[in-house]
Coordinates of C-alpha atoms in Angstrom, one line a residue:
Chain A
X138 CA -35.4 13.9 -31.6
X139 CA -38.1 15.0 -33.9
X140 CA -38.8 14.5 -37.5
X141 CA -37.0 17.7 -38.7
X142 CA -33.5 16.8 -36.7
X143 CA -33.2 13.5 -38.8
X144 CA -34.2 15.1 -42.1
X145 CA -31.2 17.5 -41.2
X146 CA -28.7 15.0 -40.4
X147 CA -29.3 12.6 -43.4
X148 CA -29.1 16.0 -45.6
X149 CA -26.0 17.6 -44.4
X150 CA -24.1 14.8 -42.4
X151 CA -23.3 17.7 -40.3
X152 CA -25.3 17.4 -37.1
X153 CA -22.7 18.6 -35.0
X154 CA -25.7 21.9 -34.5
X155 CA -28.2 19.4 -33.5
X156 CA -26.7 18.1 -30.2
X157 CA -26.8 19.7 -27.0
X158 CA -23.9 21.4 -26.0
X159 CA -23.6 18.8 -23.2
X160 CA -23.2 16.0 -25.6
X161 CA -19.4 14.4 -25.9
X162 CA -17.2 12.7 -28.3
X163 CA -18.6 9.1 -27.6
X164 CA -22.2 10.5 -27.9
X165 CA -20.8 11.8 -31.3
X166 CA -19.2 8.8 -32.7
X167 CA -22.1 6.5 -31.3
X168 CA -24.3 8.9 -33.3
X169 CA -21.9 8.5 -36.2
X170 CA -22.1 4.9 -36.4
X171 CA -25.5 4.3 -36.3
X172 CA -26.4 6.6 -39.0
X173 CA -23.2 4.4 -41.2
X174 CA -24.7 1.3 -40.5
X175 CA -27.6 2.2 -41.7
X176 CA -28.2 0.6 -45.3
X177 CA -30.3 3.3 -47.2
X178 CA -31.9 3.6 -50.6
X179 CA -31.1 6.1 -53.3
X180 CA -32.9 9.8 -52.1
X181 CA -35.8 10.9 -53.6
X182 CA -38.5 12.9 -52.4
X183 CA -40.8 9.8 -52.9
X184 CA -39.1 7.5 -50.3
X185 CA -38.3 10.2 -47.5
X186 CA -40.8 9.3 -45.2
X187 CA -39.5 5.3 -45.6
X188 CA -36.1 6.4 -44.8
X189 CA -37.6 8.6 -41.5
X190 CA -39.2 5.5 -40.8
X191 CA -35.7 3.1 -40.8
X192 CA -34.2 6.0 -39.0
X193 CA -37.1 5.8 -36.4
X194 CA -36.6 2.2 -36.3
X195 CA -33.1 2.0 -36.0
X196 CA -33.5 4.9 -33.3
X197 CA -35.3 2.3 -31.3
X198 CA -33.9 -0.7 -31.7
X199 CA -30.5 0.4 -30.5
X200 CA -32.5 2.6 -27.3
X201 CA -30.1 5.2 -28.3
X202 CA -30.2 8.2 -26.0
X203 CA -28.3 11.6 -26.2
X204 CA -28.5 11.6 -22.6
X205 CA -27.2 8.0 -21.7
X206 CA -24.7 6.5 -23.9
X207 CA -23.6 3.1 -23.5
X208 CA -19.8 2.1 -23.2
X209 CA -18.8 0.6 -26.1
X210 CA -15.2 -1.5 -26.1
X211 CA -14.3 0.2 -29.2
X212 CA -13.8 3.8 -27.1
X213 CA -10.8 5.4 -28.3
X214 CA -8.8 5.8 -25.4
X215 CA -8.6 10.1 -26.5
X216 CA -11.9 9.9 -25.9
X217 CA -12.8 7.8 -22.7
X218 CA -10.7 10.2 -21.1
X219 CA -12.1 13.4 -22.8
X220 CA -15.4 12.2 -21.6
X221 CA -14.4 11.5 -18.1
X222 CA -13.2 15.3 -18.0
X223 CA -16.3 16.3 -19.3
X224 CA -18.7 14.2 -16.8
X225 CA -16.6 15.8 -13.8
X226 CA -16.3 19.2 -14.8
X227 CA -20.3 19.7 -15.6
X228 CA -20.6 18.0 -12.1
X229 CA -18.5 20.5 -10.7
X230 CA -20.5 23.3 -12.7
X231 CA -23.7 21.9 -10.1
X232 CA -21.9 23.6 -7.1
X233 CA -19.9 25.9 -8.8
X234 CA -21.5 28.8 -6.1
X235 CA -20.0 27.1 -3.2
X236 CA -16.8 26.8 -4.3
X237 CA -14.0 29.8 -4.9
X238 CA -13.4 30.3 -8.6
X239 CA -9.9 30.6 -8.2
X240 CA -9.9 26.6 -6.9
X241 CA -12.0 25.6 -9.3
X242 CA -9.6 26.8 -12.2
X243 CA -6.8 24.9 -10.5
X244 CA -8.8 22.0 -10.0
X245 CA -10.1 21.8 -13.5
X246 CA -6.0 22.3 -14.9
X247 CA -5.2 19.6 -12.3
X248 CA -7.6 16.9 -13.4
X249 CA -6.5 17.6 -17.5
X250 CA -3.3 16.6 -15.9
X251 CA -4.4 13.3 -14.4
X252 CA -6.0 12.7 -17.7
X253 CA -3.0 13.8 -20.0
X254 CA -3.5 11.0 -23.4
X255 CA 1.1 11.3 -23.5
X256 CA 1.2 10.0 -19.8
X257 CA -1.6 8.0 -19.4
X258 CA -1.2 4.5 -17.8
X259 CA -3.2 2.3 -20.3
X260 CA -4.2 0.1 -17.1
X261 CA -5.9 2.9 -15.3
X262 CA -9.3 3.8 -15.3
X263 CA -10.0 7.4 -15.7
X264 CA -11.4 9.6 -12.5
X265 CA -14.7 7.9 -11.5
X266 CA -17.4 10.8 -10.9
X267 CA -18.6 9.4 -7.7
X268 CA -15.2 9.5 -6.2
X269 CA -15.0 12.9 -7.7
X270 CA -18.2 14.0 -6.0
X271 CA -17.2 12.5 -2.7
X272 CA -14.2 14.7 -2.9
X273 CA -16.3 17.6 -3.7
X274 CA -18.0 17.3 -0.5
X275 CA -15.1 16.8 1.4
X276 CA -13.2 19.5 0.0
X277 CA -16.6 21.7 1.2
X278 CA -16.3 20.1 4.8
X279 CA -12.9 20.8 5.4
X280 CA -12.5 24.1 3.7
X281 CA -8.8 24.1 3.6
X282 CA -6.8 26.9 2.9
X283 CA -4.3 25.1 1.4
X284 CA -5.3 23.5 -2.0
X285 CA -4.3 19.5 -2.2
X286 CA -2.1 18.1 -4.7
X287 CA -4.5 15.3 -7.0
X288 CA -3.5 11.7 -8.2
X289 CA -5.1 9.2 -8.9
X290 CA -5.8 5.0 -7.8
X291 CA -5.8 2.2 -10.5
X292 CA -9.4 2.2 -10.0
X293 CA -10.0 6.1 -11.0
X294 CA -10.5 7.1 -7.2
X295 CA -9.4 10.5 -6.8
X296 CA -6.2 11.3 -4.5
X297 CA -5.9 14.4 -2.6
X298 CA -2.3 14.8 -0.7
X299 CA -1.1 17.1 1.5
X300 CA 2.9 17.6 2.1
X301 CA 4.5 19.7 5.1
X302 CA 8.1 18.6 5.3
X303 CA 7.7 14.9 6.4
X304 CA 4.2 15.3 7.4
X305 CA 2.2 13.7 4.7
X306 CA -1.9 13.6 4.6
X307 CA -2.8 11.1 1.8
X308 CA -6.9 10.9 1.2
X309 CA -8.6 8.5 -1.4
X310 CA -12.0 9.7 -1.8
X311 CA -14.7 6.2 -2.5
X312 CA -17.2 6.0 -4.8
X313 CA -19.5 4.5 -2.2
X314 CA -21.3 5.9 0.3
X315 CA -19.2 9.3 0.3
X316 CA -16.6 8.0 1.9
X317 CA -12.8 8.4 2.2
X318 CA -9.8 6.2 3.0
X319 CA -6.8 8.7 4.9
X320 CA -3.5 8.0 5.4
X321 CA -1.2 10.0 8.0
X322 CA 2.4 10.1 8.8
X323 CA 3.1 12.4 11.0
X324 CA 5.8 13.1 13.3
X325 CA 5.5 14.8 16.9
X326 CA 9.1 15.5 18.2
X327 CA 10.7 13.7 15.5
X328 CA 8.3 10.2 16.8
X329 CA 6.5 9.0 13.4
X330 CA 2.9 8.5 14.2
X331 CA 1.4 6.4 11.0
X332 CA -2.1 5.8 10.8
X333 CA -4.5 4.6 8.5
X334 CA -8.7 4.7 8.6
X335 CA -11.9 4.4 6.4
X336 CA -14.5 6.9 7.5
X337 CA -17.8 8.9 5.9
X338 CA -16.6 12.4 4.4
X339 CA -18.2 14.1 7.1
X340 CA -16.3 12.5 9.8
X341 CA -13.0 12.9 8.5
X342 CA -12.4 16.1 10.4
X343 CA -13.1 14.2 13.9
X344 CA -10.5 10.9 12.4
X345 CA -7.9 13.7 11.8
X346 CA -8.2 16.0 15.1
X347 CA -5.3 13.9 17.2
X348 CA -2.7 14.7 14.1
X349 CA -3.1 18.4 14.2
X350 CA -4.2 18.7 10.8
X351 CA -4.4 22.6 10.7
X352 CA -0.7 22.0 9.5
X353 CA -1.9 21.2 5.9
X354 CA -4.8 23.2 5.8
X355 CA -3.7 26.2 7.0
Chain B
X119 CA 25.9 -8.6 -15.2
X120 CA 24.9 -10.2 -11.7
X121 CA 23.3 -13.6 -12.8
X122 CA 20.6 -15.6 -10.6
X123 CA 18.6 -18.5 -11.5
X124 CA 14.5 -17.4 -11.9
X125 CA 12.8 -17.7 -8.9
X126 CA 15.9 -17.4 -6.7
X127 CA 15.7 -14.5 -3.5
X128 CA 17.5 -11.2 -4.2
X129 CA 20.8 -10.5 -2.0
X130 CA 19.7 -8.5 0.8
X131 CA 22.2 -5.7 0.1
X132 CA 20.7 -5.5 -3.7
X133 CA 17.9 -3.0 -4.6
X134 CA 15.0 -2.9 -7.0
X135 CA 13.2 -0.2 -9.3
X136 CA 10.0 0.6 -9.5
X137 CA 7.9 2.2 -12.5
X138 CA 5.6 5.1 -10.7
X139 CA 2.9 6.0 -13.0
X140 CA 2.8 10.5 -12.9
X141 CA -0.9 9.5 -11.2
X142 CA 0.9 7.9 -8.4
X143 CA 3.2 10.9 -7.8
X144 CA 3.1 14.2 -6.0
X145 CA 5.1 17.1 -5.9
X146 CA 5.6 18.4 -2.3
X147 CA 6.3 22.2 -1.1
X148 CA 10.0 22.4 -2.2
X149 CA 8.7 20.8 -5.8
X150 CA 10.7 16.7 -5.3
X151 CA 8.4 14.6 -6.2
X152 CA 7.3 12.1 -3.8
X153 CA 5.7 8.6 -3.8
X154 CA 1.8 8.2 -3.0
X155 CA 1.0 4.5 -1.2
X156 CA -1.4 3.6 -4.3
X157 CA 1.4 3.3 -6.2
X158 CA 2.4 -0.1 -4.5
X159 CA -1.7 -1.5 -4.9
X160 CA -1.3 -5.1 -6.2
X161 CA -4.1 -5.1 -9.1
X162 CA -5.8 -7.9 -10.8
X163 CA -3.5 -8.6 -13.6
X164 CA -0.5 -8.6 -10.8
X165 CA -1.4 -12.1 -9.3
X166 CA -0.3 -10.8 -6.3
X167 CA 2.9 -10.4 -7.3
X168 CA 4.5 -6.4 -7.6
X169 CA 6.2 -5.9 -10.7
X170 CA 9.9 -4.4 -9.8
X171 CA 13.6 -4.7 -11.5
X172 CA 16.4 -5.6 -10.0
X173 CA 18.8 -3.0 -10.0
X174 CA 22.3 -5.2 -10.1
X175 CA 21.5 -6.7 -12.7
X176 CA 22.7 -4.4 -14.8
X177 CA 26.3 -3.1 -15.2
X178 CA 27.9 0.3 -15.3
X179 CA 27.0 3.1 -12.9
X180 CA 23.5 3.9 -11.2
X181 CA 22.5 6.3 -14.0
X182 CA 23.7 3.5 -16.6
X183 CA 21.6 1.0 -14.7
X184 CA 18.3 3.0 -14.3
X185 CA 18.7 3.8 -18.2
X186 CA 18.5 0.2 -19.1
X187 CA 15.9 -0.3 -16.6
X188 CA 13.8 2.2 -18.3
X189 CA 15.1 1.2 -22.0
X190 CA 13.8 -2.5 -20.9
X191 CA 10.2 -1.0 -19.4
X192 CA 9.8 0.9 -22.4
X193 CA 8.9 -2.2 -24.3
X194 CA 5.5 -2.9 -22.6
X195 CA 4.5 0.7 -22.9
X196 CA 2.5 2.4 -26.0
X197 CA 4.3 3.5 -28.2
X198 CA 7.5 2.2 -27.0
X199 CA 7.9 4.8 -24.1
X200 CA 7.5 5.2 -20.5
X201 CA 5.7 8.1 -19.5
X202 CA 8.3 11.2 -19.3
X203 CA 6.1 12.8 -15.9
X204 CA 6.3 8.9 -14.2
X205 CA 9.6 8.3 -12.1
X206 CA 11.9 4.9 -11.2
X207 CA 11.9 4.5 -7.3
X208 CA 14.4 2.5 -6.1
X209 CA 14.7 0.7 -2.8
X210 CA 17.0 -1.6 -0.8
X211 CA 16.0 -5.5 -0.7
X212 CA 16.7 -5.8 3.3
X213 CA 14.3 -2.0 3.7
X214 CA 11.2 -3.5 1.7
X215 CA 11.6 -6.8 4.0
X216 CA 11.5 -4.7 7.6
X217 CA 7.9 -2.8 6.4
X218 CA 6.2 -6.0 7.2
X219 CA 7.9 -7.6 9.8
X220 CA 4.9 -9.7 11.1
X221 CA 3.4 -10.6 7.7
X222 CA 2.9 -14.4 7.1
X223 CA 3.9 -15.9 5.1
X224 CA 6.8 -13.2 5.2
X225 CA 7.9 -11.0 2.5
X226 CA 10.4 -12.0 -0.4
X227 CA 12.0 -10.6 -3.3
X228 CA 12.1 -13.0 -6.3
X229 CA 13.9 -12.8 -9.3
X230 CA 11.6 -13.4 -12.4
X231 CA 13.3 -12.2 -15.6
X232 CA 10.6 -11.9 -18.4
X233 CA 10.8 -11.4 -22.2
X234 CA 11.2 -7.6 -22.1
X235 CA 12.8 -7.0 -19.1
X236 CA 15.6 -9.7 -18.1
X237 CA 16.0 -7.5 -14.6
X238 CA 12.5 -8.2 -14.1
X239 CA 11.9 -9.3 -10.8
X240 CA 8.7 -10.1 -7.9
X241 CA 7.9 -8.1 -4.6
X242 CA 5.6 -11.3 -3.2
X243 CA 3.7 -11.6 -0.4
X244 CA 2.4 -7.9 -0.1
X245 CA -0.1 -7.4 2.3
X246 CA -2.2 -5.2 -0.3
X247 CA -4.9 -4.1 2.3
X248 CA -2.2 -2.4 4.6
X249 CA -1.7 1.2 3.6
X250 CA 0.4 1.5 6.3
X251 CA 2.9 -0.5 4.5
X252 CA 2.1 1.0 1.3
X253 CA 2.9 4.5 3.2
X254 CA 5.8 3.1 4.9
X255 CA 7.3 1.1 1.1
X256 CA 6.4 5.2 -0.3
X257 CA 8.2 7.6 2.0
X258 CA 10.9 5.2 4.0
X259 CA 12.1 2.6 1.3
X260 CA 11.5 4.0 -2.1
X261 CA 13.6 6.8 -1.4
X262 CA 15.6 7.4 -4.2
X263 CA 13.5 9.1 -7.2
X264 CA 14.4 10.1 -10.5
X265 CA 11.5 11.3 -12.9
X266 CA 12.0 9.1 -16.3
X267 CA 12.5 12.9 -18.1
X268 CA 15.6 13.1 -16.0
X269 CA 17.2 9.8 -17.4

């Protein structure tokens, strides 16, 4: 932030032009509040270089960065969850070339869904981004033909479930380590075969082979 | 209205409700919603006890039963309103023993009225780190599903 970006926000309080186009609610309100809390004299040309200097001062003090915003317990709930979209959906933009546009539309209307303020479960955390990216890369490795339905844990893992009759394929994708908790119940002449393992992303394929799995991604 | 001191076990034959948040819910190919196991994860604030309501206690017929379930729900939610996309599950006391036959100490069904919901009532014992269970209490117990749009 230079010189001529504070001059413009203290003059206009309309700095919405002088973020990034990256830059979310929280980064606006955080913004917002530490320009009110500032306590600044009267205006005059005289003391604008004192007032650059509290800025500057203040702009250190609180390490305030557009590019890593602290939490603050205060977050409106509107706008956890708006940033949470945001923080997925730019991480999606990073492989957008791998991935079929038509998905990615469906994927993007699916997660406003799970993030829906008039359905929200106050207890939940929103869709944690490394969960998200470990689905991303298990979506890549299994390339299924079929498009999951999403939902999401308590914790903000994200959900991906397949349904074919009574055959259900349940995967939670883990924000560590890229891996994935799956959950099976399938039935082979009407015998229910349940099963349950933790394995990396890139493994899941081998975990699933014994339960056919061609019959939810194909 | 069935009456049962707090902390006393539910009558086998009875049946309890669950809230399923919409982010615990799935639609399958022919568009019924159905259950995912994460919506039976015991969290932090649950002391290991799953929150449930017991269906009986309530009078009139199973629709006026679920309504005062939801009507006595309601109360913890913002604004005053369970989410319209979330669904009541409801499942026989006896069903939600068998999914963990082997689990010690065994499972039991308390009744634990609270200040908002006088049908509230305790799943306790749940073996949290079993999704099989949670799987099994999803698609073989919880059977009966009505979205809370629908009540």
């Amino acid at each position: 932030m230079n010189d001529t970006t504070i001059m413009t926000m203290n003059n206009s309080l309309d700095y919405s032009h002088s973020l990034s186009a990256g830059t979310t609610l929280t980064t606006h309100r955080h913004l917002k509040n530490l320009l009110a809390d500032v306590s600044l004299p009267e205006r005059t040309e005289s003391n604008d270089s004192n007032i650059i200097k509290e800025y500057f001062k203040r702009y250190q003090t609180n390490s305030f960065s557009f590019d890593n915003v602290e939490p603050s317990a205060s977050r409106q709930l509107e706008e956890v969850l708006f940033d949470a979209t945001s923080s997925v959906k730019i991480a999606m933009s990073q492989v957008a070339m791998h991935v079929d546009r038509q998905f990615r539309n469906k994927l993007f209307s699916q997660i406003d869904t799970l993030h829906d303020l008039d359905e929200w479960d106050e207890d939940d955390n929103p869709i944690n981004k490394d969960s998200f990216l470990t689905f991303i890369k298990g979506i890549l490795n299994i390339n299924p033909s079929k498009l999951p339905g999403l939902g999401l844990s308590h914790d903000g893992n994200l959900i991906a479930a397949w349904i074919q009759g009574k055959n259900r394929l349940i995967l939670e994708f883990l924000p560590d380590n890229n891996r994935v908790e799956w959950v099976v119940s399938r039935y082979f002449d009407e015998e229910l075969d349940r099963a349950t393992g933790k394995t990396p992303v890139l493994r899941l394929l081998d975990c699933l082979a014994p339960y056919d799995p061609e019959i939810w991604f194909q | 209205m069935m009456l049962l001191k707090k902390g006393a076990l539910l009558p086998d034959e009875d049946h309890v409700v669950r809230f399923i948040s919409p982010n615990r819910l799935i639609k399958n190919e022919h568009g019924k919603i159905e259950i995912l196991p994460q919506a039976f994860i015991l969290r932090e604030k649950d002391k290991g006890r799953l929150s449930v309501s017991w269906l009986e206690y309530f009078d009139g017929d199973q629709s006026s039963k679920l309504s005062a379930i939801k009507n006595a729900l309601a109360k913890g939610w913002r604004h005053g309103k369970l989410p319209s996309k979330g669904a009541l599950g409801t499942g026989n006391v006896a069903e939600i023993k068998t999914v963990a036959p082997k689990a010690k100490p065994p499972l039991r069904i308390v009744y634990a009225p609270s200040t908002n919901n006088p049908a509230h009532s305790s799943i306790v014992n749940m073996p949290n780190d079993d999704k099989t269970i949670l799987e099994s209490l999803a698609t073989d117990v919880f059977v009966e599903r009505v979205q809370v749009k629908d009540i």
